[in-house]
Short mmCIF file of C-alpha atoms in Angstrom, two decimals:
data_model
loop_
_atom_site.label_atom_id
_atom_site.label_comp_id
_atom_site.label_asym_id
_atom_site.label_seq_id
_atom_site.Cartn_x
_atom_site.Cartn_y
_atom_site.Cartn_z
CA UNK A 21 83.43 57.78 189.68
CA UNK A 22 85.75 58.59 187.10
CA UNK A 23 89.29 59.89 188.32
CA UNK A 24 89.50 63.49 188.05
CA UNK A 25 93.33 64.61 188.71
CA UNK A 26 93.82 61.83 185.36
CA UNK A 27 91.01 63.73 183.82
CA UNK A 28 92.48 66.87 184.01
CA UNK A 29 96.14 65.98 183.68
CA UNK A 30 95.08 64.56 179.85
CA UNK A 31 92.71 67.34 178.84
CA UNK A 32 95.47 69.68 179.72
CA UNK A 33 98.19 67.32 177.68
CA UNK A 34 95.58 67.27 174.75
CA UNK A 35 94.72 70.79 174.73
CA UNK A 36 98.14 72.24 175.13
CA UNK A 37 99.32 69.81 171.84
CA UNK A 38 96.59 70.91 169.94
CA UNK A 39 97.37 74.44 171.07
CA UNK A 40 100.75 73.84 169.52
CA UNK A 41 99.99 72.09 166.30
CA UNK A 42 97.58 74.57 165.24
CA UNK A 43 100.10 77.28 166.16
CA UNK A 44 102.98 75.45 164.26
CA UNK A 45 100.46 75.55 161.39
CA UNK A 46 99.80 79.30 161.48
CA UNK A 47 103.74 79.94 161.51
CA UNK A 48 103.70 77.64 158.17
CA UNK A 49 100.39 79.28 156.63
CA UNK A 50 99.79 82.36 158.12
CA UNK A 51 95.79 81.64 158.59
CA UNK A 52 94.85 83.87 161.01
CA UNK A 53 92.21 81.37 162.10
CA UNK A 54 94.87 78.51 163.19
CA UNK A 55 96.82 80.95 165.71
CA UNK A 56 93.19 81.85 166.90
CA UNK A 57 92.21 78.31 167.22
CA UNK A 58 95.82 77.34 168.70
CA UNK A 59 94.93 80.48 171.33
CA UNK A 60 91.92 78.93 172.63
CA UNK A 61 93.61 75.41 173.12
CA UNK A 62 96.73 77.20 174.65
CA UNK A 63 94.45 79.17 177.29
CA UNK A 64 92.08 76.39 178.55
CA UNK A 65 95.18 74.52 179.07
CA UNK A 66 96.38 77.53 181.11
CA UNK A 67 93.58 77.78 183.12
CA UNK A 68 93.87 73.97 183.34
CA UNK A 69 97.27 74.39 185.08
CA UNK A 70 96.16 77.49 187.28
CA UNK A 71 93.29 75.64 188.67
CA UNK A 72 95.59 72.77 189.50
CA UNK A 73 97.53 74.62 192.12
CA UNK A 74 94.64 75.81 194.07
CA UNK A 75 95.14 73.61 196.70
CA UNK A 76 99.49 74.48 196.69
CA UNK A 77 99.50 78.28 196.36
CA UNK A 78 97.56 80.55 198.31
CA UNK A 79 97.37 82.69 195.59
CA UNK A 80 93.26 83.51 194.76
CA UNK A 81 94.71 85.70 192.14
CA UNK A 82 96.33 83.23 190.26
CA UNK A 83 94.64 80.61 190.72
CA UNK A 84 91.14 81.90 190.68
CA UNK A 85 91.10 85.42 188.85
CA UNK A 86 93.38 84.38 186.31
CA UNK A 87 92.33 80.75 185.58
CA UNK A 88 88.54 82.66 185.04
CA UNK A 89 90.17 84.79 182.60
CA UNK A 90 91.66 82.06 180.93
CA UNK A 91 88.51 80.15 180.81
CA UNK A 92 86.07 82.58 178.82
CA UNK A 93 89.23 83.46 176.67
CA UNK A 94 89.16 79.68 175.49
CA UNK A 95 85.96 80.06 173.53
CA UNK A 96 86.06 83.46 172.93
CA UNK A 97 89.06 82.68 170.65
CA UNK A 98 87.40 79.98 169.11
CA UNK A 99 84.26 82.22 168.20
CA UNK A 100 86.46 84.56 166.47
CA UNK A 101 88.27 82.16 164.92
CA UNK A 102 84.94 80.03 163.37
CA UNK A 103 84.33 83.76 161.98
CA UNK A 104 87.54 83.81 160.03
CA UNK A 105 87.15 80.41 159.04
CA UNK A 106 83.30 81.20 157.15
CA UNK A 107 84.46 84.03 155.54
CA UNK A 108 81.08 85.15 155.15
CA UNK A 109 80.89 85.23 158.99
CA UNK A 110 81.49 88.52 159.50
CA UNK A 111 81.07 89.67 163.38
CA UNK A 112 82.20 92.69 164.94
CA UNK A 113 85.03 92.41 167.54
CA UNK A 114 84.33 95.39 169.49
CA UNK A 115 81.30 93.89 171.32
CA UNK A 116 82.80 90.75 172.13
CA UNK A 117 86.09 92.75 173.43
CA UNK A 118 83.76 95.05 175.24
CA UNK A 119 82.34 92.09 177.20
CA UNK A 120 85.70 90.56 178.03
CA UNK A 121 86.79 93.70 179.17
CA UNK A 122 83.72 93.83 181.46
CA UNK A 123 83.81 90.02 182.48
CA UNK A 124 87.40 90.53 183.70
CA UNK A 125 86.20 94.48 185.88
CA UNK A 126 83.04 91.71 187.52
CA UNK A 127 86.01 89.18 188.57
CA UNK A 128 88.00 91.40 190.11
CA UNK A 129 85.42 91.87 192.91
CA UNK A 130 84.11 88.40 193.40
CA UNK A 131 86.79 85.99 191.75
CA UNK A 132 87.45 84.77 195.65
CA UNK A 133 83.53 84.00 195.43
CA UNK A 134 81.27 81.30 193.90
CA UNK A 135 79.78 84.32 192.12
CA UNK A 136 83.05 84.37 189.46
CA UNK A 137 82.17 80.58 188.73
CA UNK A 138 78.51 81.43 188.13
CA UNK A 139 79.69 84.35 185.96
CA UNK A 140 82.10 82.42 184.05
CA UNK A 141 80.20 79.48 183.28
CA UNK A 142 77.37 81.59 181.67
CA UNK A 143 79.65 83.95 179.80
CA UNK A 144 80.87 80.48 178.21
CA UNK A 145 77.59 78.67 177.90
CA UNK A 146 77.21 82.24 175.64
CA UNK A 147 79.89 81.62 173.57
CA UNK A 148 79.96 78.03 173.03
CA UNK A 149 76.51 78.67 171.47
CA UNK A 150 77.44 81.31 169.30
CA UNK A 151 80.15 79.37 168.22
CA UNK A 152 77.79 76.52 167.18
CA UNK A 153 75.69 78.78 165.27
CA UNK A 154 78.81 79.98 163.35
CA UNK A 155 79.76 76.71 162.76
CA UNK A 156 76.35 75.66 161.47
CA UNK A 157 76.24 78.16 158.96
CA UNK A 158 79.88 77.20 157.81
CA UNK A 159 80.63 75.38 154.63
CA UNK A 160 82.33 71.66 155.78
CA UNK A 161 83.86 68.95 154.02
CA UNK A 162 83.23 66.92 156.77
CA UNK A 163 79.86 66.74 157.24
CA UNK A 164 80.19 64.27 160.28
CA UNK A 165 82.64 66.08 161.85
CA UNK A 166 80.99 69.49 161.67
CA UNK A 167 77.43 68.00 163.15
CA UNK A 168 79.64 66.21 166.00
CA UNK A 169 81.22 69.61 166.60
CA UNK A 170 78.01 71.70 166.69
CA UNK A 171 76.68 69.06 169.11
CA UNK A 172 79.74 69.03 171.01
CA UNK A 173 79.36 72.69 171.20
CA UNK A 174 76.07 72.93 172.45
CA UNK A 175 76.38 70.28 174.91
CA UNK A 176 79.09 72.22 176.27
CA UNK A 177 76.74 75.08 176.84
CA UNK A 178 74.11 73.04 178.15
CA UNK A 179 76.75 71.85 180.65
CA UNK A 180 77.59 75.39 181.99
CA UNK A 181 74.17 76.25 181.96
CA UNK A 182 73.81 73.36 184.34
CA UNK A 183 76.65 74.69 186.01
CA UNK A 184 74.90 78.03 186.57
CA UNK A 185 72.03 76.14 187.80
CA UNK A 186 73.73 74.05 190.56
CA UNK A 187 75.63 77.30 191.91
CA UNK A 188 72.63 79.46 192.44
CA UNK A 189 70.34 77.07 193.54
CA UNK A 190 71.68 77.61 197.23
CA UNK A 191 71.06 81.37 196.60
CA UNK A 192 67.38 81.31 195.53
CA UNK A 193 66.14 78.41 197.74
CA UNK A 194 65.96 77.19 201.62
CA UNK A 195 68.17 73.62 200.19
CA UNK A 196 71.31 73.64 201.56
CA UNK A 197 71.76 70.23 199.71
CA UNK A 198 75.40 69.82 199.22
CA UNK A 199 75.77 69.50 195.07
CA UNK A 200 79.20 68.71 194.86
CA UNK A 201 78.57 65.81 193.60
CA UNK A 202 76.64 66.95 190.59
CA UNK A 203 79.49 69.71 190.24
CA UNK A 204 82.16 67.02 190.29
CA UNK A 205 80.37 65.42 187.01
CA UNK A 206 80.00 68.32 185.01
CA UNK A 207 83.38 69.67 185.74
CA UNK A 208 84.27 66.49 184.27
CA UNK A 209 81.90 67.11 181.56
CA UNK A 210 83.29 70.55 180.96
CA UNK A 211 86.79 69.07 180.52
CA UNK A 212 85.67 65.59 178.34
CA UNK A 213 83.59 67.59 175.96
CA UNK A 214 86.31 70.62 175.79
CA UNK A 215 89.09 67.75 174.55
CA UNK A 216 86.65 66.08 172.26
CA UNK A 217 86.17 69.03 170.38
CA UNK A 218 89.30 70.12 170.51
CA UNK A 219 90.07 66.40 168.61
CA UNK A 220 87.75 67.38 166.19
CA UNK A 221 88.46 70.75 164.80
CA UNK A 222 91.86 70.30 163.96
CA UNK A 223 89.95 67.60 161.44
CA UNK A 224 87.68 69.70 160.10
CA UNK A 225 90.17 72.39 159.06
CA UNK A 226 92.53 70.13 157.18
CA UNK A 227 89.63 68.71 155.67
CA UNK A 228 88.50 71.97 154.79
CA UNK A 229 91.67 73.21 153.87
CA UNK A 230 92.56 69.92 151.49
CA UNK A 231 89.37 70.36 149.89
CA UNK A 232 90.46 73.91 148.65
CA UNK A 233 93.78 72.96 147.93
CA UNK A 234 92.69 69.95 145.70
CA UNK A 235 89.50 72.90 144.27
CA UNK A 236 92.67 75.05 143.17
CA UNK A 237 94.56 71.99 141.68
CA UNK A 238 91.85 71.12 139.39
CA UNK A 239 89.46 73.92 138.82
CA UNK A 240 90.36 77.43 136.13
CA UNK A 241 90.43 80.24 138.63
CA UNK A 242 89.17 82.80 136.18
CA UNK A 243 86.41 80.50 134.47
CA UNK A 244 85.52 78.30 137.45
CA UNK A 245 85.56 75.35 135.28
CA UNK A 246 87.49 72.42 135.64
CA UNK A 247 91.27 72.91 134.23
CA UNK A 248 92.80 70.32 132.11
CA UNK A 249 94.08 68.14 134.74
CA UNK A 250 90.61 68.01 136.71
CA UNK A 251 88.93 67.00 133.51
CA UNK A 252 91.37 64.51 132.97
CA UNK A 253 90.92 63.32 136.86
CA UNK A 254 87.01 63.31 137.11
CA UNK A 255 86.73 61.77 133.17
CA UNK A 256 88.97 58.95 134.34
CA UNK A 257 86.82 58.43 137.59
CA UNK A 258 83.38 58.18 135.05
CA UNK A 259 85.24 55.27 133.17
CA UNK A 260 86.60 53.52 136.95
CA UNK A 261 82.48 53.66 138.18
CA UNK A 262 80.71 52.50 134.71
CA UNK A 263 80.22 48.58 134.29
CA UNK A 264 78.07 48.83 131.65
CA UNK A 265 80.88 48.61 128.74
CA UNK A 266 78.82 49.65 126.14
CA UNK A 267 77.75 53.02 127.57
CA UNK A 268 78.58 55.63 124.99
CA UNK A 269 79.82 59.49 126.25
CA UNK A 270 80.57 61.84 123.56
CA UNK A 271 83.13 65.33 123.49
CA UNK A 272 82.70 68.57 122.52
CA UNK A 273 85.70 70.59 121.53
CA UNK A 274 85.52 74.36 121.65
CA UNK A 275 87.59 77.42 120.68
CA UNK A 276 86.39 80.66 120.68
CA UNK A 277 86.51 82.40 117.06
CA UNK A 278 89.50 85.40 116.32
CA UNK A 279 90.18 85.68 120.05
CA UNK A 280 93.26 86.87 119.19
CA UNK A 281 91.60 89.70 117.63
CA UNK A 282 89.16 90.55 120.74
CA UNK A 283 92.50 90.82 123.01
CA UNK A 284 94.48 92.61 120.59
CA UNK A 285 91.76 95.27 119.65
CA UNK A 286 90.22 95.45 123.42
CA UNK A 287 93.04 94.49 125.55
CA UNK A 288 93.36 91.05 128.13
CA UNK A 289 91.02 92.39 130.70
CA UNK A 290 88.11 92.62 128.31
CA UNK A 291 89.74 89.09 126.66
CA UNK A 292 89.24 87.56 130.11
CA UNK A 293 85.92 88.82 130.46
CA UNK A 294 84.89 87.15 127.30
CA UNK A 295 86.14 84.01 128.04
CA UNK A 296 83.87 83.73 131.94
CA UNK A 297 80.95 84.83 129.15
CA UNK A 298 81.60 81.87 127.36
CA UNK A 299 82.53 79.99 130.33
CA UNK A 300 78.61 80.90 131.70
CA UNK A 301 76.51 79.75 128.44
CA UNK A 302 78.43 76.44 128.83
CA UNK A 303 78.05 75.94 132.33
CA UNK A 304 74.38 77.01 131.63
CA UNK A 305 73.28 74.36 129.03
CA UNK A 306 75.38 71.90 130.51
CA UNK A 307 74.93 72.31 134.11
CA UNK A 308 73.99 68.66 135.33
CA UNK A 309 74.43 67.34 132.14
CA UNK A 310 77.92 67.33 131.67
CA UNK A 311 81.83 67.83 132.53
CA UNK A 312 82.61 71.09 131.33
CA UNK A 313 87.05 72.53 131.38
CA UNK A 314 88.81 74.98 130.01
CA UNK A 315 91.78 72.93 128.87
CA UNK A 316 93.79 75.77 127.16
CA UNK A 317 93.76 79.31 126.42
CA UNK A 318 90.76 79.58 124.45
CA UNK A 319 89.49 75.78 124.14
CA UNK A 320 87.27 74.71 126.17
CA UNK A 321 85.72 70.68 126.19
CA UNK A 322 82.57 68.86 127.52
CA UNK A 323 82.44 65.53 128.49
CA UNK A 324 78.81 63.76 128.08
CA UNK A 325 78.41 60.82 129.48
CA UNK A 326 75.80 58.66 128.20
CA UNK A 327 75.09 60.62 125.21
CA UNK A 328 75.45 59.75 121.49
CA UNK A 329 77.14 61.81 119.09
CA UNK A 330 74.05 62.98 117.49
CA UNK A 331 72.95 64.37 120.71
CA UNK A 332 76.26 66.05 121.38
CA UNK A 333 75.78 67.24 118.14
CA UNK A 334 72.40 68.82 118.99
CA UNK A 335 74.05 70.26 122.28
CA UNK A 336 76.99 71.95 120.21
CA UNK A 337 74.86 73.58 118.11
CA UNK A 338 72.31 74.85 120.66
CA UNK A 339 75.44 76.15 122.32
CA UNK A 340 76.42 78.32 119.19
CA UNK A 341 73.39 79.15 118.74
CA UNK A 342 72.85 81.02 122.06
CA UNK A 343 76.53 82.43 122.08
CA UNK A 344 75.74 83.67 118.24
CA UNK A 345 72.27 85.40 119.44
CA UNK A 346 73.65 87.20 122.94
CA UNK A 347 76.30 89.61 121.69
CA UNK A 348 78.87 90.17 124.48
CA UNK A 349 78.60 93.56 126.10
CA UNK A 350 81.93 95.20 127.93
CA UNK A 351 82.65 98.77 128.56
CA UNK A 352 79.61 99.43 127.05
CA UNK A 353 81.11 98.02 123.94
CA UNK A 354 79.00 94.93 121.71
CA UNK A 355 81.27 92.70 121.24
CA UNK A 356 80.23 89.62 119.03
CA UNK A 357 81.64 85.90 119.36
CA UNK A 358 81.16 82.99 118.12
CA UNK A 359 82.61 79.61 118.63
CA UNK A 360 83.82 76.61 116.69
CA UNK A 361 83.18 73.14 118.05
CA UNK A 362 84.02 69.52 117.13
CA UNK A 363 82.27 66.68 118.44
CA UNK A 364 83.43 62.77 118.48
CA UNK A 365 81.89 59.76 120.64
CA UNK A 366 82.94 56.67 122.20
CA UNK A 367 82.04 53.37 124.61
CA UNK A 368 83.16 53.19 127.70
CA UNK A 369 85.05 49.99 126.47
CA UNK A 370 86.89 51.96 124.21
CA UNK A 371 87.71 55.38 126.05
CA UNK A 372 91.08 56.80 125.83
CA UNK A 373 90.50 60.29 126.44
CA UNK A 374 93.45 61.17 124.72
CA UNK A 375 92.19 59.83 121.77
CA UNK A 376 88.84 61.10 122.18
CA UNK A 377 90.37 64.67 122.44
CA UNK A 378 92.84 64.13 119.72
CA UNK A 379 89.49 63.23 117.19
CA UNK A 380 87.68 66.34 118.49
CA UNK A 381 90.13 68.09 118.20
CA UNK A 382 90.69 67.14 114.32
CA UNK A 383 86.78 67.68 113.75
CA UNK A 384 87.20 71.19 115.49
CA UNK A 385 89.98 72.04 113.45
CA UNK A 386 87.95 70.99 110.16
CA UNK A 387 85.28 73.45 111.17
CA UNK A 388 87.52 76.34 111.71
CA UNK A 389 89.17 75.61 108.35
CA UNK A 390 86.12 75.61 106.51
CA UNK A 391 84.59 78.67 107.76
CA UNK A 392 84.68 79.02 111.96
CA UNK A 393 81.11 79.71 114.15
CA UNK A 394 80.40 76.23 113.29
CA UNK A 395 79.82 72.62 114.75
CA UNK A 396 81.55 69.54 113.24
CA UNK A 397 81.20 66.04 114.18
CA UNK A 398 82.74 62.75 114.30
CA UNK A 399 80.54 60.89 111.01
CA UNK A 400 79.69 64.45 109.38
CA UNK A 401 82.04 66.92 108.35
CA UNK A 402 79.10 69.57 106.99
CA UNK A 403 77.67 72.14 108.78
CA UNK A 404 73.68 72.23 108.12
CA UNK A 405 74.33 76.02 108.46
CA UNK A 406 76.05 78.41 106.45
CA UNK A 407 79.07 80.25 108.90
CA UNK A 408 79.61 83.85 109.50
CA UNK A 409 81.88 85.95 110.64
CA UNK A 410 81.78 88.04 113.31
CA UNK A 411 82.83 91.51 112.74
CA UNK A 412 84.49 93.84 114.82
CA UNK A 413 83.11 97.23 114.83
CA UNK A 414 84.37 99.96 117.17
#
């Protein structure tokens, strides 16, 4: 049988480090969810160390009443802190603070009495549960991590549960079968599982957390497109994972038409709303399709990989065509827009983006010189459509 005083000594050494690290983290970030997390290493490791002088101090109290405490704190904190960590987790406190409250009135009578084991081992089968279920419906990088987790979690209540089982089975039957035995491996059980999951976590945050940090590195927080430095990233990892030299990928260049003139007659907020309008009919038609950025104030660019330029063409002008057709309302205001786009292809073999942006750019210069609210590509530098211009009434 595995050796339970080394057991416990390392899920308490574990647990308190953990504790600490996630708590050094909160000091750094100030995520309310690390010091929660860092709370519920910090007090299983305190009831650790509590239950550990049982047999030294004659102290019930202390080592009984307050090690329970301690216990159903553990995942309590860790509920609350899954709930911070899905945003969109939203639980009420007072309920859970309610039943603290109460578990810690119950002990007070019986926490001398196998009844306070029974009591706390179902008040945390409750919670590791609940915490799973949070967890489940929480949005992971780490897919692996996260399943191991939930499992973790509910294997941890299944434990207890056992737990509850073993305790009460004296109680409700004639068998006075010793099951200290069986208690012996699920107390071990309780302590494996509690330091395996503690491992975890701390993985799944900075997973989590990387993932956003790298999300706000490369993505336009007001469009939701890709900024110019995550185009630049993701376009260079298309031309890294293509062996087929030959493949072709085209780029559309856009800039929205007398912008200037929309945020100097309507002001910036209405400017910004215009340009997550135009940022949605481009996501729209190229959702899937292509790599989509807004690489500068008003210019946005779509990568198309495996496209010809006659195609990109096609896609420009479908684009204009829908932005032309759907004035822009704001304030109750109809606002039209229109955009200007130029459009140049490439092979794989030959990619440069730099280039390729530099000859869109060129074409989508042409167009707005020779009229604006037009498409102009690479080989043809005619519109088949005669250009308007919007007009801005009040």
């Amino acid at each position: 049988m595995l050796h339970l005083p080394t057991i416990t000594s390392l899920s308490f050494i574990f647990n308190l480090l953990i504790g600490i690290l996630f708590t050094s983290f909160y000091l750094h970030k100030k995520t309310t969810s690390f010091l929660l997390f860092g709370g519920a290493c910090i007090s299983f490791a305190t009831a650790i160390l509590l239950v550990s002088f049982k047999e030294e101090l004659n102290l019930p109290w202390l080592t009984h009443y307050l090690a329970n405490l301690f216990i159903i704190l553990s995942p309590l904190l860790l509920v609350i802190g899954l709930s911070k960590f899905n945003n969109k987790a939203v639980i009420n406190l007072t309920p859970l603070a309610y039943l603290y409250g109460l578990c810690a009135l119950l002990l007070v009578f019986v926490y001398n009495h196998v009844l306070s084991q029974i009591l706390t081992s179902f008040i945390v089968a409750i919670l590791f549960l609940y915490g799973a279920f949070i967890l489940l419906k929480t949005h992971c990088v780490a897919k692996l991590q996260q399943r191991l987790l939930i499992i973790g979690l509910v294997t941890h209540s299944l434990v207890m549960l056992g737990q509850v089982i073993l305790l009460l089975l004296p109680f409700i039957t004639s068998n006075n079968d010793d099951f200290k035995p069986q208690l012996h491996i699920l107390l071990i059980a309780h302590l494996f599982i509690t330091t395996l999951c503690a491992l975890i976590l701390p993985f799944i945050i900075f997973a989590n957390s990387e993932s956003k940090l790298i999300n706000l590195a490369n993505n336009d927080s007001l469009t939701q497109l890709l900024n110019r430095r995550g185009f630049f990233s993701t376009c260079k990892n298309i031309k890294a994972n293509t062996a087929d030299k030959n493949h072709t990928l085209a780029l559309i260049m856009l800039d929205i038409d007398f912008f200037k003139r929309v945020n100097d007659k309507y002001g910036h907020d209405v400017g910004d709303q215009a340009l997550k309008w135009i940022a949605q009919h481009i996501s729209q038609l190229f959702m899937n399709i292509g790599i989509t950025a807004r690489i500068g104030g008003e210019e946005f660019a779509v990568l198309l990989n495996g496209y010809t330029l006659e195609q990109a063409n096609t896609l420009a002008e479908q684009l204009s065509f829908n932005i032309r057709q759907q004035p822009f309302y704001c304030n109750d205001q109809s606002i039209p827009l229109s955009v200007s786009a130029g459009v140049s292809s490439t092979t794989i073999n030959q990619l440069n983006l730099k280039e390729l942006l530099l000859h869109a750019d060129k074409h989508l210069y042409l167009a707005k010189e020779t009229g604006r609210d037009k498409v102009v590509s690479q080989y043809d530098h005619t519109s088949s459509r005669k250009p308007t211009r919007p007009q801005y009434n009040t």
